[in-house]
């Protein structure tokens, strides 16, 4: 309420109260007589739900008068006040977003503005949930009282940028979003999602490395401040003795040590001494120690100023840390969606959201994820587990930010670590954690490495067009090249490794095809401006590869009168390629490189010229010269009537005689004491450049590295200097820190606001590395790993889709031969797998060079891909056919499919694929444990016999064959013999059949012992069923010469069979009955 009025306040009696009562109520509602005009007719003293505010220097918008009036006009208005604001004069304000319910709010207790700080809901017990009351999203404005005014305005642009950067870091550290800082009125604006404590402590002000300002107050202001403090104590009922404070400033009179009769202050100090900690992440103890230091500073200042001690309203950092803990269950809000270019590339930016609910069921989505440099800010999705009350923290929670191991909550099923395809599941702090939010170990964070960031548009949606243009089409082009095949032996299989071959004569055509693929990406909708800059850089890189490493077929003579003539001829795009002599090829390559440089910096020159004023003609000419646009520079000088300058410009970069003459003229002027103040500085810069003195021409000007290289080549070095010498000269100046660093394109073009995580001394632009490779082929092996890092061409640390092709083509033309670049190969493999392109991932693996120190590397990686991504390639016939055409052994594919089907319970398909891959032992195991018994119990005897006999051919390679599948084969043979079939001709007597059955029962019992717990109950039931059937057939096979002894032997065999006890007891009864009958008849003695 900024309204000020001199109108008197008219007080009238309202229903049920006197004017004095109304005035008392108005005072409590913070309606100052000097600042507002109260209309008693519009204000109802019975509306007790209006917010309470009694401090004179605090205000609200809408004012209490406006709230009352609007409530009269629109009932319920106070429950939905839009853009409600609370503020304190010269301290700041809070504007709450949306509609706010202000009824019954005691603003005296809820909102507290201190110097450079604001606290809302100081009492954690009274704080409502997020989104209720004033604990909601808002825009905060704080008026900083430091640094001193003269120090602030004395800061230059660089100093002010550093100060604002520190404010941004402080804002983000507290979980807020920085909006602006106005140096003229010292207003610091930021947005918060909910409230606790925001602003600066005294230690924070010291960290800003600026001198605190001493606010000069006159006697009147000082007395007014004293009266204000007394008034607050009076209104709050605080005119009592101050309770004792801890070093942190917290009131300890109601703490547990106080109730126990102990000194709370000494207990706090004793706790700090007994439990020291050095961890930066410890919130409680660290804040306590910092506040203790703050208390000492405050005490010294208080003693010096002879002011009263801290009041209870000055809450300590210890209390505020406890307040912050209560909000750590809720992740920090991400305000807006930052650009991928908003910060420097690092490992933290490689994480994006992984939403389980959006994945379809099935093994591929559980194992294969297709979802962090910091080009994309990480976002996490949490799966709630058992929540632990942060008020009951343990020492483990204080020391490691993890209350307890999440596995204790989630049981044996919980696992933490890296999953396939870049999935990270863990219970620690999320990657994007600014230190103010504490992790809960009962919450499992699932984060996904953003391998597919390069195929996402501005809305972070995957574009199928980008998948085709950035991965599929380039790989198809790579596959169409001539390849040299090398076979390596992997066990009993041969694996065909591939290596592309490309002659230098065909290199221009190959580069042109790659450029066409890149140019097609410009037509894809939804690409951001930074992506287009990167695409343009890729085009220029392919052009540079063509310039530096291609060759031309020599033929008849080509008269080269001057190098400039060659430049002009090759610059004309309408001319056909010329056949040149070998002696002229270095000059032609130099001229083509010069044309490449001109094209590379053309847009920089145009942008620089567009910012010039009409009168800056000389600066305009100089900018044109930095891009070697000589025709435009000469024309501009002639149009301005400066014919002499135009003549000089027409000879720029020509013979060394002209440069020498210009340098001599400048030296004569200096020796004769010419006053250069009568010559424009920009004209002198042109003269210095024409004289070949590029350092004198640049002075303190900042120029990008490509234009600096161009000035060195065009105006300083002789026109017949070879390209390797030019590059060596630039490298020498770079080592002397004279030439600008050849920084990567995303820094050079200003795509990143900050690039503090990139060391420009390590990560140079890929174009510069190509120049070094051309100039020093034999000395570049040390920089190849850095050269083929993604940082040399893009801000996405995980994107290797184009750098892999550039490496491959350079190797194909023989530019270098270096086999230790497996990181680049595997990075592209990871990207392809993330995009579900398993067949192309295997193709890349086959293009990896062979290393005898790591035998079996290719086979291991390919098998890993086949096993982990089996569902993908097996469900796409095109991928499966592609893999087979690459020469991958079908046995590896069948083994992967067998594992896949076995995992999902399709044992029959798993058995079939194990047979196909000749894995007889595993097939036998599945047959015995999972297949045979089900077929037997379902009476599918013919199918069971067929499967068992398919394994019998390889029984010599199968352990425990006689105790596994052999049992079923022997059962059918023995059963046929007992039935009278001619399945086992050798069993021509009862005794032999009895012996065969006894051996069969012995094998059944031994099989049960050998397989043990591996056999399910159904297998045991199958064995029992087979034994019982054999017993019945054996008893029925009496024969003509069957004797009592034969029958007793059969009973003895049957009693040893693995049959149920009730059946065994029945057979035993039959044996006893038969034995009794034989004794009674006297037959037993005769037979025996």
JSON list of C-alpha atoms in Angstrom, two decimals, residues 791-945:
[
{"chain": "A", "resi": 791, "resn": "UNK", "atom": "CA", "xyz": [33.59, -31.61, -27.50]},
{"chain": "A", "resi": 792, "resn": "UNK", "atom": "CA", "xyz": [35.59, -30.70, -30.59]},
{"chain": "A", "resi": 793, "resn": "UNK", "atom": "CA", "xyz": [32.44, -30.27, -32.67]},
{"chain": "A", "resi": 794, "resn": "UNK", "atom": "CA", "xyz": [29.34, -30.20, -30.45]},
{"chain": "A", "resi": 795, "resn": "UNK", "atom": "CA", "xyz": [28.24, -29.26, -26.96]},
{"chain": "A", "resi": 796, "resn": "UNK", "atom": "CA", "xyz": [26.59, -32.67, -26.47]},
{"chain": "A", "resi": 797, "resn": "UNK", "atom": "CA", "xyz": [29.20, -34.84, -24.82]},
{"chain": "A", "resi": 798, "resn": "UNK", "atom": "CA", "xyz": [27.29, -38.00, -25.72]},
{"chain": "A", "resi": 799, "resn": "UNK", "atom": "CA", "xyz": [26.82, -37.31, -29.42]},
{"chain": "A", "resi": 800, "resn": "UNK", "atom": "CA", "xyz": [29.34, -39.11, -31.65]},
{"chain": "A", "resi": 801, "resn": "UNK", "atom": "CA", "xyz": [27.23, -39.78, -34.72]},
{"chain": "A", "resi": 802, "resn": "UNK", "atom": "CA", "xyz": [29.15, -37.51, -37.12]},
{"chain": "A", "resi": 803, "resn": "UNK", "atom": "CA", "xyz": [32.64, -37.55, -35.60]},
{"chain": "A", "resi": 804, "resn": "UNK", "atom": "CA", "xyz": [32.72, -41.35, -36.05]},
{"chain": "A", "resi": 805, "resn": "UNK", "atom": "CA", "xyz": [32.17, -41.01, -39.80]},
{"chain": "A", "resi": 806, "resn": "UNK", "atom": "CA", "xyz": [34.79, -38.31, -40.10]},
{"chain": "A", "resi": 807, "resn": "UNK", "atom": "CA", "xyz": [37.31, -40.49, -38.27]},
{"chain": "A", "resi": 808, "resn": "UNK", "atom": "CA", "xyz": [36.43, -43.45, -40.48]},
{"chain": "A", "resi": 809, "resn": "UNK", "atom": "CA", "xyz": [36.81, -41.53, -43.75]},
{"chain": "A", "resi": 810, "resn": "UNK", "atom": "CA", "xyz": [40.14, -40.03, -42.66]},
{"chain": "A", "resi": 811, "resn": "UNK", "atom": "CA", "xyz": [41.41, -43.51, -41.86]},
{"chain": "A", "resi": 812, "resn": "UNK", "atom": "CA", "xyz": [40.09, -44.77, -45.20]},
{"chain": "A", "resi": 813, "resn": "UNK", "atom": "CA", "xyz": [42.14, -42.21, -47.15]},
{"chain": "A", "resi": 814, "resn": "UNK", "atom": "CA", "xyz": [45.23, -42.94, -45.05]},
{"chain": "A", "resi": 815, "resn": "UNK", "atom": "CA", "xyz": [45.35, -39.62, -43.17]},
{"chain": "A", "resi": 816, "resn": "UNK", "atom": "CA", "xyz": [46.30, -41.52, -40.00]},
{"chain": "A", "resi": 817, "resn": "UNK", "atom": "CA", "xyz": [46.29, -45.00, -38.55]},
{"chain": "A", "resi": 818, "resn": "UNK", "atom": "CA", "xyz": [45.43, -45.18, -34.89]},
{"chain": "A", "resi": 819, "resn": "UNK", "atom": "CA", "xyz": [43.52, -48.10, -33.41]},
{"chain": "A", "resi": 820, "resn": "UNK", "atom": "CA", "xyz": [43.02, -46.97, -29.82]},
{"chain": "A", "resi": 821, "resn": "UNK", "atom": "CA", "xyz": [39.78, -45.07, -30.32]},
{"chain": "A", "resi": 822, "resn": "UNK", "atom": "CA", "xyz": [37.43, -47.64, -28.87]},
{"chain": "A", "resi": 823, "resn": "UNK", "atom": "CA", "xyz": [35.70, -45.02, -26.73]},
{"chain": "A", "resi": 824, "resn": "UNK", "atom": "CA", "xyz": [34.47, -43.32, -29.89]},
{"chain": "A", "resi": 825, "resn": "UNK", "atom": "CA", "xyz": [33.25, -46.61, -31.36]},
{"chain": "A", "resi": 826, "resn": "UNK", "atom": "CA", "xyz": [31.45, -47.71, -28.21]},
{"chain": "A", "resi": 827, "resn": "UNK", "atom": "CA", "xyz": [29.89, -44.28, -27.74]},
{"chain": "A", "resi": 828, "resn": "UNK", "atom": "CA", "xyz": [28.25, -44.54, -31.15]},
{"chain": "A", "resi": 829, "resn": "UNK", "atom": "CA", "xyz": [27.20, -48.11, -30.35]},
{"chain": "A", "resi": 830, "resn": "UNK", "atom": "CA", "xyz": [25.49, -46.83, -27.19]},
{"chain": "A", "resi": 831, "resn": "UNK", "atom": "CA", "xyz": [23.64, -44.17, -29.18]},
{"chain": "A", "resi": 832, "resn": "UNK", "atom": "CA", "xyz": [22.44, -46.69, -31.74]},
{"chain": "A", "resi": 833, "resn": "UNK", "atom": "CA", "xyz": [21.27, -49.10, -29.08]},
{"chain": "A", "resi": 834, "resn": "UNK", "atom": "CA", "xyz": [19.40, -46.28, -27.38]},
{"chain": "A", "resi": 835, "resn": "UNK", "atom": "CA", "xyz": [17.60, -45.74, -30.69]},
{"chain": "A", "resi": 836, "resn": "UNK", "atom": "CA", "xyz": [16.88, -49.49, -31.00]},
{"chain": "A", "resi": 837, "resn": "UNK", "atom": "CA", "xyz": [19.15, -49.81, -34.05]},
{"chain": "A", "resi": 838, "resn": "UNK", "atom": "CA", "xyz": [20.81, -53.04, -32.94]},
{"chain": "A", "resi": 839, "resn": "UNK", "atom": "CA", "xyz": [21.88, -54.13, -36.42]},
{"chain": "A", "resi": 840, "resn": "UNK", "atom": "CA", "xyz": [23.74, -50.89, -37.06]},
{"chain": "A", "resi": 841, "resn": "UNK", "atom": "CA", "xyz": [25.36, -51.11, -33.62]},
{"chain": "A", "resi": 842, "resn": "UNK", "atom": "CA", "xyz": [26.78, -54.51, -34.62]},
{"chain": "A", "resi": 843, "resn": "UNK", "atom": "CA", "xyz": [27.91, -53.00, -37.93]},
{"chain": "A", "resi": 844, "resn": "UNK", "atom": "CA", "xyz": [29.89, -50.36, -36.03]},
{"chain": "A", "resi": 845, "resn": "UNK", "atom": "CA", "xyz": [31.46, -53.04, -33.84]},
{"chain": "A", "resi": 846, "resn": "UNK", "atom": "CA", "xyz": [32.62, -54.91, -36.94]},
{"chain": "A", "resi": 847, "resn": "UNK", "atom": "CA", "xyz": [34.32, -51.71, -38.12]},
{"chain": "A", "resi": 848, "resn": "UNK", "atom": "CA", "xyz": [36.38, -51.46, -34.94]},
{"chain": "A", "resi": 849, "resn": "UNK", "atom": "CA", "xyz": [40.07, -52.22, -35.56]},
{"chain": "A", "resi": 850, "resn": "UNK", "atom": "CA", "xyz": [41.49, -55.47, -34.27]},
{"chain": "A", "resi": 851, "resn": "UNK", "atom": "CA", "xyz": [43.72, -55.30, -31.21]},
{"chain": "A", "resi": 852, "resn": "UNK", "atom": "CA", "xyz": [45.78, -58.39, -30.47]},
{"chain": "A", "resi": 853, "resn": "UNK", "atom": "CA", "xyz": [46.16, -57.24, -26.87]},
{"chain": "A", "resi": 854, "resn": "UNK", "atom": "CA", "xyz": [42.39, -57.59, -26.39]},
{"chain": "A", "resi": 855, "resn": "UNK", "atom": "CA", "xyz": [41.42, -60.86, -28.10]},
{"chain": "A", "resi": 856, "resn": "UNK", "atom": "CA", "xyz": [37.76, -61.64, -28.43]},
{"chain": "A", "resi": 857, "resn": "UNK", "atom": "CA", "xyz": [36.70, -58.01, -28.00]},
{"chain": "A", "resi": 858, "resn": "UNK", "atom": "CA", "xyz": [34.41, -57.94, -31.02]},
{"chain": "A", "resi": 859, "resn": "UNK", "atom": "CA", "xyz": [32.77, -61.26, -30.18]},
{"chain": "A", "resi": 860, "resn": "UNK", "atom": "CA", "xyz": [32.12, -60.20, -26.58]},
{"chain": "A", "resi": 861, "resn": "UNK", "atom": "CA", "xyz": [30.49, -56.92, -27.58]},
{"chain": "A", "resi": 862, "resn": "UNK", "atom": "CA", "xyz": [28.36, -58.49, -30.32]},
{"chain": "A", "resi": 863, "resn": "UNK", "atom": "CA", "xyz": [27.15, -61.26, -28.02]},
{"chain": "A", "resi": 864, "resn": "UNK", "atom": "CA", "xyz": [26.32, -58.66, -25.38]},
{"chain": "A", "resi": 865, "resn": "UNK", "atom": "CA", "xyz": [24.20, -56.76, -27.89]},
{"chain": "A", "resi": 866, "resn": "UNK", "atom": "CA", "xyz": [22.46, -59.91, -29.11]},
{"chain": "A", "resi": 867, "resn": "UNK", "atom": "CA", "xyz": [21.61, -61.01, -25.58]},
{"chain": "A", "resi": 868, "resn": "UNK", "atom": "CA", "xyz": [20.50, -57.67, -24.09]},
{"chain": "A", "resi": 869, "resn": "UNK", "atom": "CA", "xyz": [18.53, -56.47, -27.11]},
{"chain": "A", "resi": 870, "resn": "UNK", "atom": "CA", "xyz": [17.19, -59.80, -28.30]},
{"chain": "A", "resi": 871, "resn": "UNK", "atom": "CA", "xyz": [13.55, -58.77, -28.37]},
{"chain": "A", "resi": 872, "resn": "UNK", "atom": "CA", "xyz": [14.28, -55.80, -30.65]},
{"chain": "A", "resi": 873, "resn": "UNK", "atom": "CA", "xyz": [16.32, -57.44, -33.40]},
{"chain": "A", "resi": 874, "resn": "UNK", "atom": "CA", "xyz": [14.36, -60.69, -33.30]},
{"chain": "A", "resi": 875, "resn": "UNK", "atom": "CA", "xyz": [11.02, -58.91, -33.74]},
{"chain": "A", "resi": 876, "resn": "UNK", "atom": "CA", "xyz": [12.26, -56.98, -36.79]},
{"chain": "A", "resi": 877, "resn": "UNK", "atom": "CA", "xyz": [12.93, -59.27, -39.71]},
{"chain": "A", "resi": 878, "resn": "UNK", "atom": "CA", "xyz": [14.89, -56.53, -41.46]},
{"chain": "A", "resi": 879, "resn": "UNK", "atom": "CA", "xyz": [17.33, -56.24, -38.58]},
{"chain": "A", "resi": 880, "resn": "UNK", "atom": "CA", "xyz": [17.67, -59.99, -38.27]},
{"chain": "A", "resi": 881, "resn": "UNK", "atom": "CA", "xyz": [18.40, -60.38, -41.97]},
{"chain": "A", "resi": 882, "resn": "UNK", "atom": "CA", "xyz": [20.89, -57.50, -41.80]},
{"chain": "A", "resi": 883, "resn": "UNK", "atom": "CA", "xyz": [22.75, -59.17, -38.92]},
{"chain": "A", "resi": 884, "resn": "UNK", "atom": "CA", "xyz": [22.90, -62.45, -40.80]},
{"chain": "A", "resi": 885, "resn": "UNK", "atom": "CA", "xyz": [24.26, -60.67, -43.88]},
{"chain": "A", "resi": 886, "resn": "UNK", "atom": "CA", "xyz": [27.03, -59.20, -41.73]},
{"chain": "A", "resi": 887, "resn": "UNK", "atom": "CA", "xyz": [28.27, -62.74, -41.18]},
{"chain": "A", "resi": 888, "resn": "UNK", "atom": "CA", "xyz": [27.29, -63.01, -37.54]},
{"chain": "A", "resi": 889, "resn": "UNK", "atom": "CA", "xyz": [27.11, -66.74, -36.66]},
{"chain": "A", "resi": 890, "resn": "UNK", "atom": "CA", "xyz": [23.52, -67.92, -36.44]},
{"chain": "A", "resi": 891, "resn": "UNK", "atom": "CA", "xyz": [24.50, -69.96, -33.40]},
{"chain": "A", "resi": 892, "resn": "UNK", "atom": "CA", "xyz": [25.09, -66.72, -31.45]},
{"chain": "A", "resi": 893, "resn": "UNK", "atom": "CA", "xyz": [21.66, -65.48, -32.41]},
{"chain": "A", "resi": 894, "resn": "UNK", "atom": "CA", "xyz": [20.02, -68.79, -31.46]},
{"chain": "A", "resi": 895, "resn": "UNK", "atom": "CA", "xyz": [21.80, -68.79, -28.13]},
{"chain": "A", "resi": 896, "resn": "UNK", "atom": "CA", "xyz": [20.53, -65.27, -27.40]},
{"chain": "A", "resi": 897, "resn": "UNK", "atom": "CA", "xyz": [17.00, -66.26, -28.41]},
{"chain": "A", "resi": 898, "resn": "UNK", "atom": "CA", "xyz": [17.19, -69.33, -26.22]},
{"chain": "A", "resi": 899, "resn": "UNK", "atom": "CA", "xyz": [18.14, -67.24, -23.23]},
{"chain": "A", "resi": 900, "resn": "UNK", "atom": "CA", "xyz": [15.38, -64.77, -24.02]},
{"chain": "A", "resi": 901, "resn": "UNK", "atom": "CA", "xyz": [12.64, -67.41, -24.32]},
{"chain": "A", "resi": 902, "resn": "UNK", "atom": "CA", "xyz": [13.89, -69.26, -21.27]},
{"chain": "A", "resi": 903, "resn": "UNK", "atom": "CA", "xyz": [13.73, -66.05, -19.24]},
{"chain": "A", "resi": 904, "resn": "UNK", "atom": "CA", "xyz": [10.12, -65.51, -20.23]},
{"chain": "A", "resi": 905, "resn": "UNK", "atom": "CA", "xyz": [9.10, -69.11, -19.64]},
{"chain": "A", "resi": 906, "resn": "UNK", "atom": "CA", "xyz": [8.76, -70.39, -23.21]},
{"chain": "A", "resi": 907, "resn": "UNK", "atom": "CA", "xyz": [10.88, -73.46, -22.60]},
{"chain": "A", "resi": 908, "resn": "UNK", "atom": "CA", "xyz": [9.97, -75.20, -25.84]},
{"chain": "A", "resi": 909, "resn": "UNK", "atom": "CA", "xyz": [11.26, -72.36, -28.00]},
{"chain": "A", "resi": 910, "resn": "UNK", "atom": "CA", "xyz": [14.31, -72.07, -25.80]},
{"chain": "A", "resi": 911, "resn": "UNK", "atom": "CA", "xyz": [14.97, -75.81, -26.31]},
{"chain": "A", "resi": 912, "resn": "UNK", "atom": "CA", "xyz": [14.58, -75.45, -30.07]},
{"chain": "A", "resi": 913, "resn": "UNK", "atom": "CA", "xyz": [17.08, -72.58, -30.27]},
{"chain": "A", "resi": 914, "resn": "UNK", "atom": "CA", "xyz": [19.53, -74.44, -28.03]},
{"chain": "A", "resi": 915, "resn": "UNK", "atom": "CA", "xyz": [19.41, -77.35, -30.42]},
{"chain": "A", "resi": 916, "resn": "UNK", "atom": "CA", "xyz": [20.00, -74.95, -33.30]},
{"chain": "A", "resi": 917, "resn": "UNK", "atom": "CA", "xyz": [23.08, -73.50, -31.66]},
{"chain": "A", "resi": 918, "resn": "UNK", "atom": "CA", "xyz": [24.38, -76.99, -30.74]},
{"chain": "A", "resi": 919, "resn": "UNK", "atom": "CA", "xyz": [24.20, -76.28, -27.04]},
{"chain": "A", "resi": 920, "resn": "UNK", "atom": "CA", "xyz": [23.39, -79.88, -26.20]},
{"chain": "A", "resi": 921, "resn": "UNK", "atom": "CA", "xyz": [24.03, -79.77, -22.49]},
{"chain": "A", "resi": 922, "resn": "UNK", "atom": "CA", "xyz": [21.74, -76.77, -21.91]},
{"chain": "A", "resi": 923, "resn": "UNK", "atom": "CA", "xyz": [19.10, -78.25, -24.18]},
{"chain": "A", "resi": 924, "resn": "UNK", "atom": "CA", "xyz": [19.25, -81.51, -22.24]},
{"chain": "A", "resi": 925, "resn": "UNK", "atom": "CA", "xyz": [18.83, -79.65, -18.96]},
{"chain": "A", "resi": 926, "resn": "UNK", "atom": "CA", "xyz": [15.72, -77.79, -20.18]},
{"chain": "A", "resi": 927, "resn": "UNK", "atom": "CA", "xyz": [14.35, -81.03, -21.62]},
{"chain": "A", "resi": 928, "resn": "UNK", "atom": "CA", "xyz": [14.66, -82.91, -18.35]},
{"chain": "A", "resi": 929, "resn": "UNK", "atom": "CA", "xyz": [13.50, -80.15, -16.03]},
{"chain": "A", "resi": 930, "resn": "UNK", "atom": "CA", "xyz": [10.81, -78.38, -18.04]},
{"chain": "A", "resi": 931, "resn": "UNK", "atom": "CA", "xyz": [9.67, -80.25, -21.16]},
{"chain": "A", "resi": 932, "resn": "UNK", "atom": "CA", "xyz": [9.74, -84.02, -20.87]},
{"chain": "A", "resi": 933, "resn": "UNK", "atom": "CA", "xyz": [7.44, -84.42, -17.87]},
{"chain": "A", "resi": 934, "resn": "UNK", "atom": "CA", "xyz": [4.77, -82.09, -19.29]},
{"chain": "A", "resi": 935, "resn": "UNK", "atom": "CA", "xyz": [4.70, -84.03, -22.56]},
{"chain": "A", "resi": 936, "resn": "UNK", "atom": "CA", "xyz": [4.56, -87.35, -20.72]},
{"chain": "A", "resi": 937, "resn": "UNK", "atom": "CA", "xyz": [1.75, -86.34, -18.39]},
{"chain": "A", "resi": 938, "resn": "UNK", "atom": "CA", "xyz": [-0.24, -84.97, -21.36]},
{"chain": "A", "resi": 939, "resn": "UNK", "atom": "CA", "xyz": [0.26, -88.28, -23.23]},
{"chain": "A", "resi": 940, "resn": "UNK", "atom": "CA", "xyz": [2.19, -86.70, -26.12]},
{"chain": "A", "resi": 941, "resn": "UNK", "atom": "CA", "xyz": [4.41, -89.74, -26.39]},
{"chain": "A", "resi": 942, "resn": "UNK", "atom": "CA", "xyz": [5.32, -89.37, -30.06]},
{"chain": "A", "resi": 943, "resn": "UNK", "atom": "CA", "xyz": [6.48, -85.80, -29.61]},
{"chain": "A", "resi": 944, "resn": "UNK", "atom": "CA", "xyz": [8.42, -86.70, -26.50]},
{"chain": "A", "resi": 945, "resn": "UNK", "atom": "CA", "xyz": [10.08, -89.57, -28.35]}
]
